[in-house]
mmCIF file of C-alpha atoms in Angstrom:
data_model
loop_
_atom_site.group_PDB
_atom_site.id
_atom_site.type_symbol
_atom_site.label_atom_id
_atom_site.label_comp_id
_atom_site.label_asym_id
_atom_site.label_seq_id
_atom_site.Cartn_x
_atom_site.Cartn_y
_atom_site.Cartn_z
ATOM 1 C CA MET A 203 0.212 -0.050 0.032
ATOM 2 C CA THR A 204 2.782 2.230 0.295
ATOM 3 C CA ASP A 205 5.811 3.168 -1.741
ATOM 4 C CA ARG A 206 8.535 3.810 1.406
ATOM 5 C CA ALA A 207 8.202 -0.094 2.355
ATOM 6 C CA THR A 208 11.145 -1.714 2.125
ATOM 7 C CA SER A 209 11.449 -5.309 1.186
ATOM 8 C CA LYS A 210 14.967 -7.060 -0.200
ATOM 9 C CA ASP A 211 14.476 -7.981 -3.297
ATOM 10 C CA SER A 212 12.102 -11.323 -4.712
ATOM 11 C CA SER A 213 12.016 -10.879 -8.195
ATOM 12 C CA VAL A 214 12.507 -13.904 -10.197
ATOM 13 C CA GLU A 215 16.185 -12.684 -11.612
ATOM 14 C CA ARG A 216 17.042 -13.141 -8.025
ATOM 15 C CA VAL A 217 15.958 -15.979 -7.522
ATOM 16 C CA ALA A 218 17.247 -18.050 -10.441
ATOM 17 C CA SER A 219 20.573 -19.660 -8.911
ATOM 18 C CA LEU A 220 19.008 -19.554 -5.101
ATOM 19 C CA THR A 221 19.316 -22.731 -3.337
ATOM 20 C CA ARG A 222 18.783 -21.179 0.177
ATOM 21 C CA PRO A 223 15.980 -23.402 2.274
ATOM 22 C CA ALA A 224 14.172 -21.860 4.650
ATOM 23 C CA GLY A 225 14.844 -21.862 8.432
ATOM 24 C CA ALA A 226 13.799 -24.334 10.731
ATOM 25 C CA PRO A 227 10.437 -23.513 13.429
ATOM 26 C CA THR A 228 11.424 -22.505 16.212
ATOM 27 C CA ALA A 229 9.636 -22.708 19.685
ATOM 28 C CA GLU A 230 7.968 -18.724 19.345
ATOM 29 C CA THR A 231 4.876 -18.287 16.896
ATOM 30 C CA TYR A 232 3.448 -15.233 15.134
ATOM 31 C CA HIS A 233 -0.519 -16.220 16.206
ATOM 32 C CA GLY A 234 -0.130 -19.302 15.712
ATOM 33 C CA LEU A 235 2.677 -19.482 12.805
ATOM 34 C CA PRO A 236 6.102 -20.397 14.015
ATOM 35 C CA VAL A 237 8.811 -18.201 13.712
ATOM 36 C CA LEU A 238 11.581 -20.173 11.423
ATOM 37 C CA ASP A 239 15.236 -19.547 12.678
ATOM 38 C CA ASP A 240 16.846 -17.953 9.660
ATOM 39 C CA PRO A 241 15.766 -14.075 9.651
ATOM 40 C CA ASP A 242 18.780 -13.105 7.649
ATOM 41 C CA HIS A 243 17.468 -15.203 4.635
ATOM 42 C CA PRO A 244 17.779 -12.978 1.458
ATOM 43 C CA LEU A 245 14.078 -13.134 0.574
ATOM 44 C CA VAL A 246 12.732 -12.510 3.685
ATOM 45 C CA PRO A 247 11.038 -9.206 3.796
ATOM 46 C CA ASN A 248 11.665 -6.121 6.196
ATOM 47 C CA LEU A 249 8.415 -5.193 8.228
ATOM 48 C CA ASP A 250 7.165 -2.485 7.932
ATOM 49 C CA HIS A 251 6.585 -0.533 10.510
ATOM 50 C CA THR A 252 4.461 1.652 8.818
ATOM 51 C CA TYR A 253 1.666 -1.762 8.239
ATOM 52 C CA ILE A 254 -1.929 -0.326 9.926
ATOM 53 C CA GLU A 255 -4.019 -3.861 10.640
ATOM 54 C CA ARG A 256 -7.228 -3.822 10.130
ATOM 55 C CA GLU A 257 -10.113 -5.258 11.955
ATOM 56 C CA LEU A 258 -11.609 -9.188 10.012
ATOM 57 C CA ASN A 259 -13.874 -10.601 12.021
ATOM 58 C CA ASP A 260 -13.510 -9.893 15.748
ATOM 59 C CA ARG A 261 -9.510 -10.263 14.837
ATOM 60 C CA ALA A 262 -6.787 -8.045 13.404
ATOM 61 C CA ASP A 263 -6.075 -9.364 9.883
ATOM 62 C CA VAL A 264 -2.679 -10.304 10.774
ATOM 63 C CA GLU A 265 -3.785 -12.492 13.158
ATOM 64 C CA LEU A 266 -6.828 -14.157 11.334
ATOM 65 C CA ALA A 267 -4.339 -14.825 7.963
ATOM 66 C CA ALA A 268 -2.035 -16.122 10.149
ATOM 67 C CA GLN A 269 -3.998 -18.616 11.736
ATOM 68 C CA PHE A 270 -5.043 -19.685 8.202
ATOM 69 C CA LEU A 271 -1.300 -19.512 6.657
ATOM 70 C CA ALA A 272 0.085 -21.940 9.845
ATOM 71 C CA ASP A 273 -3.042 -24.637 8.388
ATOM 72 C CA GLU A 274 -1.241 -26.527 6.281
ATOM 73 C CA ALA A 275 -4.624 -28.524 5.315
ATOM 74 C CA TYR A 276 -5.491 -25.401 3.402
ATOM 75 C CA ALA A 277 -4.288 -22.921 1.403
ATOM 76 C CA LEU A 278 -4.816 -19.320 1.565
ATOM 77 C CA LEU A 279 -6.592 -16.881 -0.499
ATOM 78 C CA LEU A 280 -6.721 -13.033 -0.021
ATOM 79 C CA ARG A 281 -9.708 -11.623 -1.973
ATOM 80 C CA GLY A 282 -10.154 -7.920 -2.392
ATOM 81 C CA GLU A 283 -10.073 -4.474 -5.025
ATOM 82 C CA THR A 284 -6.439 -3.849 -6.159
ATOM 83 C CA GLY A 285 -4.391 -1.645 -4.036
ATOM 84 C CA VAL A 286 -6.188 -3.081 -0.564
ATOM 85 C CA GLY A 287 -2.747 -4.208 0.704
ATOM 86 C CA LYS A 288 -3.318 -8.081 -0.231
ATOM 87 C CA ASN A 289 0.372 -8.612 -1.121
ATOM 88 C CA ARG A 290 1.466 -6.353 1.713
ATOM 89 C CA LEU A 291 -0.083 -8.532 4.489
ATOM 90 C CA ILE A 292 1.584 -11.680 2.974
ATOM 91 C CA ARG A 293 5.079 -9.339 3.711
ATOM 92 C CA GLN A 294 4.215 -8.502 6.839
ATOM 93 C CA LEU A 295 3.500 -11.947 8.231
ATOM 94 C CA CYS A 296 6.434 -13.698 6.362
ATOM 95 C CA ALA A 297 9.212 -10.705 7.850
ATOM 96 C CA HIS A 298 7.310 -11.550 11.558
ATOM 97 C CA THR A 299 8.187 -15.549 11.063
ATOM 98 C CA ASN A 300 11.261 -14.720 9.193
ATOM 99 C CA ARG A 301 9.924 -16.814 6.292
ATOM 100 C CA PRO A 302 11.226 -16.380 2.776
ATOM 101 C CA LEU A 303 8.844 -15.004 0.263
ATOM 102 C CA VAL A 304 8.426 -15.161 -3.612
ATOM 103 C CA ARG A 305 5.450 -13.919 -5.779
ATOM 104 C CA VAL A 306 4.476 -14.169 -9.695
ATOM 105 C CA ASN A 307 2.188 -11.378 -11.150
ATOM 106 C CA PHE A 308 -0.590 -14.200 -13.007
ATOM 107 C CA GLY A 309 -1.467 -13.090 -16.024
ATOM 108 C CA SER A 310 -2.639 -14.490 -19.104
ATOM 109 C CA GLY A 311 1.112 -14.864 -20.922
ATOM 110 C CA THR A 312 2.162 -16.642 -17.055
ATOM 111 C CA THR A 313 3.788 -20.060 -18.034
ATOM 112 C CA TYR A 314 3.846 -23.842 -17.143
ATOM 113 C CA GLU A 315 7.516 -23.385 -18.151
ATOM 114 C CA GLU A 316 8.160 -20.525 -15.796
ATOM 115 C CA LEU A 317 6.517 -21.879 -13.454
ATOM 116 C CA VAL A 318 7.390 -25.350 -12.832
ATOM 117 C CA GLY A 319 10.301 -25.576 -15.591
ATOM 118 C CA GLU A 320 12.306 -26.949 -18.466
ATOM 119 C CA TYR A 321 15.402 -28.465 -20.130
ATOM 120 C CA ALA A 322 17.058 -25.917 -21.156
ATOM 121 C CA PRO A 323 21.155 -26.185 -23.353
ATOM 122 C CA ASP A 324 23.381 -25.621 -20.953
ATOM 123 C CA GLU A 325 26.018 -23.166 -21.919
ATOM 124 C CA THR A 326 28.634 -25.598 -22.458
ATOM 125 C CA ALA A 327 26.656 -27.537 -25.032
ATOM 126 C CA GLU A 328 28.046 -28.586 -28.235
ATOM 127 C CA GLU A 329 26.096 -25.698 -30.564
ATOM 128 C CA THR A 330 25.359 -27.597 -33.042
ATOM 129 C CA ARG A 331 24.027 -30.131 -31.647
ATOM 130 C CA VAL A 332 21.918 -27.982 -29.532
ATOM 131 C CA THR A 333 20.453 -26.721 -32.868
ATOM 132 C CA ARG A 334 19.315 -30.041 -33.892
ATOM 133 C CA VAL A 335 17.339 -30.663 -30.616
ATOM 134 C CA GLU A 336 16.104 -27.689 -31.167
ATOM 135 C CA GLU A 337 15.106 -28.580 -34.337
ATOM 136 C CA LEU A 338 13.420 -31.541 -33.327
ATOM 137 C CA THR A 339 11.247 -30.384 -31.037
ATOM 138 C CA GLN A 340 9.416 -27.308 -33.372
ATOM 139 C CA GLN A 341 9.140 -30.355 -36.685
ATOM 140 C CA HIS A 342 8.401 -33.465 -34.449
ATOM 141 C CA ASP A 343 6.633 -31.914 -31.670
ATOM 142 C CA LEU A 344 8.596 -33.563 -28.601
ATOM 143 C CA GLU A 345 9.905 -32.224 -25.539
ATOM 144 C CA ALA A 346 13.478 -31.094 -24.999
ATOM 145 C CA GLY A 347 13.993 -33.995 -22.999
ATOM 146 C CA GLU A 348 12.880 -35.997 -25.363
ATOM 147 C CA ALA A 349 14.997 -34.742 -28.481
ATOM 148 C CA ALA A 350 18.104 -34.520 -27.059
ATOM 149 C CA SER A 351 17.712 -38.439 -26.239
ATOM 150 C CA LEU A 352 17.939 -39.342 -29.653
ATOM 151 C CA VAL A 353 21.138 -36.791 -30.746
ATOM 152 C CA GLY A 354 22.306 -38.120 -28.257
ATOM 153 C CA ALA A 355 22.999 -34.612 -26.648
ATOM 154 C CA GLU A 356 21.340 -35.494 -22.799
ATOM 155 C CA HIS A 357 24.497 -33.786 -21.113
ATOM 156 C CA ALA A 358 23.891 -30.786 -22.851
ATOM 157 C CA PHE A 359 20.519 -30.198 -21.810
ATOM 158 C CA SER A 360 19.745 -29.841 -18.139
ATOM 159 C CA PHE A 361 16.162 -29.110 -16.139
ATOM 160 C CA ARG A 362 15.853 -25.935 -14.944
ATOM 161 C CA PRO A 363 13.457 -25.322 -12.133
ATOM 162 C CA GLY A 364 10.835 -22.313 -12.338
ATOM 163 C CA ILE A 365 10.285 -20.997 -9.220
ATOM 164 C CA LEU A 366 6.877 -22.266 -7.974
ATOM 165 C CA TYR A 367 9.767 -25.775 -7.658
ATOM 166 C CA ARG A 368 12.147 -23.670 -6.302
ATOM 167 C CA ALA A 369 9.404 -22.909 -3.743
ATOM 168 C CA VAL A 370 8.181 -25.845 -2.747
ATOM 169 C CA ARG A 371 11.529 -27.714 -3.204
ATOM 170 C CA HIS A 372 13.138 -24.976 -0.029
ATOM 171 C CA GLY A 373 10.098 -24.252 1.700
ATOM 172 C CA TRP A 374 9.104 -20.671 0.724
ATOM 173 C CA THR A 375 6.076 -19.204 0.779
ATOM 174 C CA PHE A 376 4.838 -18.827 -2.839
ATOM 175 C CA VAL A 377 2.201 -15.832 -3.736
ATOM 176 C CA ALA A 378 0.299 -16.040 -7.023
ATOM 177 C CA ASP A 379 -0.448 -12.659 -7.385
ATOM 178 C CA GLU A 380 -4.091 -12.105 -9.337
ATOM 179 C CA LEU A 381 -4.458 -15.289 -9.534
ATOM 180 C CA ASN A 382 -8.171 -15.898 -11.842
ATOM 181 C CA ALA A 383 -6.189 -13.523 -14.519
ATOM 182 C CA ALA A 384 -4.146 -16.809 -15.287
ATOM 183 C CA GLY A 385 -4.814 -18.756 -18.316
ATOM 184 C CA PRO A 386 -5.303 -23.213 -17.356
ATOM 185 C CA ALA A 387 -1.445 -23.678 -18.652
ATOM 186 C CA ALA A 388 -0.366 -21.922 -15.066
ATOM 187 C CA THR A 389 -2.903 -23.049 -12.995
ATOM 188 C CA MET A 390 -2.822 -26.692 -13.629
ATOM 189 C CA PRO A 391 0.256 -27.273 -11.803
ATOM 190 C CA LEU A 392 -1.395 -25.595 -8.498
ATOM 191 C CA HIS A 393 -4.377 -28.041 -8.902
ATOM 192 C CA GLY A 394 -2.733 -31.297 -7.301
ATOM 193 C CA LEU A 395 -0.752 -29.080 -5.151
ATOM 194 C CA THR A 396 -3.732 -26.979 -3.216
ATOM 195 C CA GLU A 397 -4.863 -30.541 -2.515
ATOM 196 C CA ARG A 398 -5.000 -31.984 0.931
ATOM 197 C CA ASP A 399 -1.209 -33.981 1.506
ATOM 198 C CA GLY A 400 -0.928 -32.191 -2.160
ATOM 199 C CA GLN A 401 2.484 -32.670 -4.762
ATOM 200 C CA LEU A 402 3.696 -30.929 -7.442
ATOM 201 C CA VAL A 403 3.809 -32.685 -11.040
ATOM 202 C CA VAL A 404 7.063 -32.475 -12.718
ATOM 203 C CA LYS A 405 6.182 -33.261 -16.330
ATOM 204 C CA PRO A 406 9.460 -32.607 -17.639
ATOM 205 C CA THR A 407 11.388 -35.208 -15.209
ATOM 206 C CA ALA A 408 8.296 -36.752 -15.015
ATOM 207 C CA GLU A 409 9.089 -36.109 -11.165
ATOM 208 C CA VAL A 410 6.371 -35.462 -8.479
ATOM 209 C CA LEU A 411 7.592 -33.228 -5.528
ATOM 210 C CA ASP A 412 6.564 -33.369 -1.906
ATOM 211 C CA PRO A 413 6.418 -30.065 -0.398
ATOM 212 C CA HIS A 414 9.042 -28.624 1.765
ATOM 213 C CA PRO A 415 7.444 -28.572 6.118
ATOM 214 C CA GLN A 416 7.431 -24.659 5.491
ATOM 215 C CA PHE A 417 6.309 -24.642 1.605
ATOM 216 C CA ARG A 418 2.753 -21.988 1.957
ATOM 217 C CA PHE A 419 0.542 -21.418 -0.795
ATOM 218 C CA VAL A 420 -1.470 -17.848 -1.147
ATOM 219 C CA ALA A 421 -3.437 -16.292 -3.986
ATOM 220 C CA THR A 422 -4.712 -12.934 -4.522
ATOM 221 C CA THR A 423 -7.209 -12.274 -7.011
ATOM 222 C CA ASN A 424 -9.424 -9.061 -7.533
ATOM 223 C CA PRO A 425 -12.779 -9.372 -8.516
ATOM 224 C CA PRO A 426 -14.524 -11.093 -11.575
ATOM 225 C CA ARG A 427 -15.216 -7.240 -12.983
ATOM 226 C CA TYR A 428 -11.631 -6.426 -13.536
ATOM 227 C CA ALA A 429 -10.734 -6.174 -16.892
ATOM 228 C CA GLY A 430 -8.655 -10.210 -17.855
ATOM 229 C CA THR A 431 -10.268 -11.841 -15.343
ATOM 230 C CA SER A 432 -12.199 -14.384 -13.819
ATOM 231 C CA ARG A 433 -14.258 -16.633 -10.968
ATOM 232 C CA LEU A 434 -12.490 -19.615 -9.637
ATOM 233 C CA ASN A 435 -13.718 -23.182 -10.105
ATOM 234 C CA ASP A 436 -15.754 -24.169 -7.183
ATOM 235 C CA ALA A 437 -13.464 -27.314 -6.750
ATOM 236 C CA PHE A 438 -10.250 -25.527 -6.537
ATOM 237 C CA ARG A 439 -11.708 -22.465 -4.533
ATOM 238 C CA SER A 440 -12.159 -25.510 -1.745
ATOM 239 C CA ARG A 441 -8.863 -25.935 -1.443
ATOM 240 C CA PHE A 442 -8.279 -22.630 0.236
ATOM 241 C CA TRP A 443 -9.346 -20.400 3.561
ATOM 242 C CA GLU A 444 -10.369 -17.165 2.305
ATOM 243 C CA LEU A 445 -10.164 -13.600 3.625
ATOM 244 C CA HIS A 446 -11.667 -10.378 2.112
ATOM 245 C CA LEU A 447 -9.932 -7.459 2.393
ATOM 246 C CA ASP A 448 -11.540 -4.004 2.085
ATOM 247 C CA TYR A 449 -9.798 -0.424 2.530
ATOM 248 C CA LEU A 450 -8.706 0.846 4.908
ATOM 249 C CA SER A 451 -11.306 2.819 6.814
ATOM 250 C CA PRO A 452 -11.346 6.995 6.235
ATOM 251 C CA SER A 453 -9.982 7.310 10.400
ATOM 252 C CA ALA A 454 -7.065 4.514 9.439
ATOM 253 C CA GLU A 455 -5.936 5.725 6.602
ATOM 254 C CA ARG A 456 -5.168 9.603 7.366
ATOM 255 C CA ARG A 457 -3.079 6.923 10.382
ATOM 256 C CA LEU A 458 -0.862 5.830 7.162
ATOM 257 C CA LEU A 459 -1.151 8.923 5.489
ATOM 258 C CA TYR A 460 0.966 10.734 8.730
ATOM 259 C CA GLU A 461 3.597 7.431 8.686
ATOM 260 C CA THR A 462 4.112 6.948 4.839
ATOM 261 C CA THR A 463 4.185 11.019 4.337
ATOM 262 C CA ASP A 464 5.220 14.571 5.902
ATOM 263 C CA LEU A 465 1.529 15.064 6.864
ATOM 264 C CA GLN A 466 1.681 16.143 10.810
ATOM 265 C CA ARG A 467 -0.530 15.483 13.301
ATOM 266 C CA GLY A 468 -1.242 18.470 15.056
ATOM 267 C CA VAL A 469 -0.712 21.137 12.131
ATOM 268 C CA ASP A 470 -4.441 22.080 11.302
ATOM 269 C CA ARG A 471 -3.165 22.581 7.784
ATOM 270 C CA ASP A 472 -2.345 18.801 7.016
ATOM 271 C CA GLU A 473 -4.964 17.560 9.422
ATOM 272 C CA ARG A 474 -7.216 19.217 7.093
ATOM 273 C CA VAL A 475 -5.791 18.009 3.461
ATOM 274 C CA ALA A 476 -5.119 14.047 5.069
ATOM 275 C CA GLU A 477 -9.305 14.574 5.885
ATOM 276 C CA ARG A 478 -10.300 16.076 3.387
ATOM 277 C CA LEU A 479 -8.264 13.920 0.821
ATOM 278 C CA THR A 480 -9.541 10.107 2.701
ATOM 279 C CA GLU A 481 -13.247 11.573 2.130
ATOM 280 C CA LEU A 482 -12.316 12.385 -1.550
ATOM 281 C CA ALA A 483 -10.731 8.759 -1.936
ATOM 282 C CA ALA A 484 -13.908 7.055 0.400
ATOM 283 C CA SER A 485 -16.316 8.592 -2.747
ATOM 284 C CA LEU A 486 -14.276 7.710 -5.237
ATOM 285 C CA ARG A 487 -13.943 3.929 -3.378
ATOM 286 C CA ALA A 488 -17.614 4.660 -3.142
ATOM 287 C CA SER A 489 -18.657 5.539 -6.971
ATOM 288 C CA HIS A 490 -16.278 2.737 -8.248
ATOM 289 C CA ARG A 491 -18.206 -0.288 -6.324
ATOM 290 C CA ASN A 492 -21.765 1.593 -7.464
ATOM 291 C CA ARG A 493 -20.082 1.004 -10.777
ATOM 292 C CA ASP A 494 -20.991 4.834 -11.938
ATOM 293 C CA ILE A 495 -16.567 5.034 -12.651
ATOM 294 C CA ALA A 496 -14.379 1.638 -13.464
ATOM 295 C CA THR A 497 -11.085 3.380 -11.825
ATOM 296 C CA PRO A 498 -10.395 1.826 -8.394
ATOM 297 C CA THR A 499 -8.101 4.232 -5.833
ATOM 298 C CA SER A 500 -5.463 2.334 -4.075
ATOM 299 C CA HIS A 501 -4.005 3.303 -0.666
ATOM 300 C CA ARG A 502 -0.943 4.045 -2.508
ATOM 301 C CA ALA A 503 -2.416 6.532 -4.834
ATOM 302 C CA VAL A 504 -3.565 8.743 -1.781
ATOM 303 C CA ILE A 505 -0.147 8.447 -0.116
ATOM 304 C CA LYS A 506 1.051 9.404 -3.473
ATOM 305 C CA VAL A 507 -1.196 12.298 -3.394
ATOM 306 C CA GLY A 508 0.195 13.464 0.143
ATOM 307 C CA ARG A 509 3.948 13.176 -0.770
ATOM 308 C CA LEU A 510 3.081 15.571 -3.752
ATOM 309 C CA VAL A 511 1.546 17.867 -1.046
ATOM 310 C CA THR A 512 3.872 17.593 1.435
ATOM 311 C CA GLU A 513 7.082 16.753 -0.829
ATOM 312 C CA PHE A 514 6.944 18.738 -4.308
ATOM 313 C CA ASP A 515 5.015 21.314 -2.968
ATOM 314 C CA LEU A 516 1.325 21.180 -5.023
ATOM 315 C CA THR A 517 -2.005 22.341 -3.801
ATOM 316 C CA PRO A 518 -4.357 19.353 -3.009
ATOM 317 C CA ALA A 519 -6.336 19.796 -5.614
ATOM 318 C CA ALA A 520 -3.397 19.861 -7.958
ATOM 319 C CA ALA A 521 -2.040 16.802 -6.299
ATOM 320 C CA ALA A 522 -5.300 14.551 -6.426
ATOM 321 C CA LYS A 523 -5.323 15.495 -9.627
ATOM 322 C CA GLN A 524 -2.228 14.813 -10.920
ATOM 323 C CA VAL A 525 -3.036 11.253 -9.446
ATOM 324 C CA PHE A 526 -6.498 10.203 -9.381
ATOM 325 C CA GLU A 527 -7.194 12.452 -12.611
ATOM 326 C CA ALA A 528 -4.386 11.532 -14.487
ATOM 327 C CA ARG A 529 -4.930 7.705 -13.800
ATOM 328 C CA ALA A 530 -8.576 7.381 -14.712
ATOM 329 C CA THR A 531 -10.052 5.854 -17.577
ATOM 330 C CA VAL A 532 -10.970 8.186 -20.501
ATOM 331 C CA GLU A 533 -14.723 7.792 -19.853
ATOM 332 C CA ASP A 534 -13.918 8.225 -15.899
ATOM 333 C CA ARG A 535 -11.982 11.954 -15.851
ATOM 334 C CA THR A 536 -14.731 13.547 -16.196
ATOM 335 C CA ALA A 537 -16.458 12.575 -12.809
ATOM 336 C CA VAL A 538 -13.250 11.977 -11.043
ATOM 337 C CA ALA A 539 -12.330 15.990 -12.274
ATOM 338 C CA LYS A 540 -16.055 17.161 -11.086
ATOM 339 C CA ALA A 541 -15.542 15.101 -7.391
ATOM 340 C CA ILE A 542 -11.301 16.418 -6.973
ATOM 341 C CA ASP A 543 -13.026 19.786 -7.745
ATOM 342 C CA SER A 544 -16.212 19.853 -5.270
ATOM 343 C CA VAL A 545 -13.653 19.847 -2.341
ATOM 344 C CA ARG A 546 -13.608 22.366 -0.253
ATOM 345 C CA TRP A 547 -9.366 21.890 0.393
ATOM 346 C CA ASP A 548 -9.006 24.817 2.843
#
């Protein structure tokens, strides 16, 4: 939710050669979720001291999510509008419990090979043999391993595990972000993995991989009305504990503004800006919920407005237009501009 929250780099590129497993459980727990003994693992996020907890079913969001994540019988599904803080909640849990975290943003282009892995040429492979294997795979619709065996070049190819394979094997927490935007090729390996006592079937190596005891699978979804998304089927969805996250209340969002921008409590102008800004955001979100506008208003966007006011010396109206109006769809811009102009900032 905030541009100032820090975390260690967990990009695909960074984990490509990382084989360090998650730490072992300690006697300490965080709301029932075991704390691991390797806080220095490069994939463990930094704790976000600006995180604002919200109440879910009479419990704090981190408490309920931690209890669900501790239950190995089900995976965890976080639902909600874009920008409500779904990924931020998981980062906070992993930071509190020293859990390595990797995330893949799912979409129509997400591939099985990216997630699970594939055979690929070694750097030391003989160029001609590699070329021949590639020709066979294209001409005869063979997998690379099969083609390699036909030309006697098994040594020229090796299996390169994908990011999901690494997470399953090494006990990392894997976040499938915007899972309901993915195609069948990407979700296929997840069905068996999320079953009770699930396993990852690795087709290129004919391997069945048992998850590391600390492996956790988390998915996030946006509402199905978002472009490119669809509903998860009931059988798949039944394998998750579900939490629905909504935006913070205006009062909680003002706390977030004070934590993440230079707006100051006790300063009349700053408190007035924070109040008007969070009320405007709540109004825009209500319009989006009622489908009067298609553009969502994230906490991150609100923080950007606050920073433009305090760090770039823009007026609140100009800052709101720079962020809210500029990112709105063409169809929404008139309505968003009108909402900004209606605010009495002074």
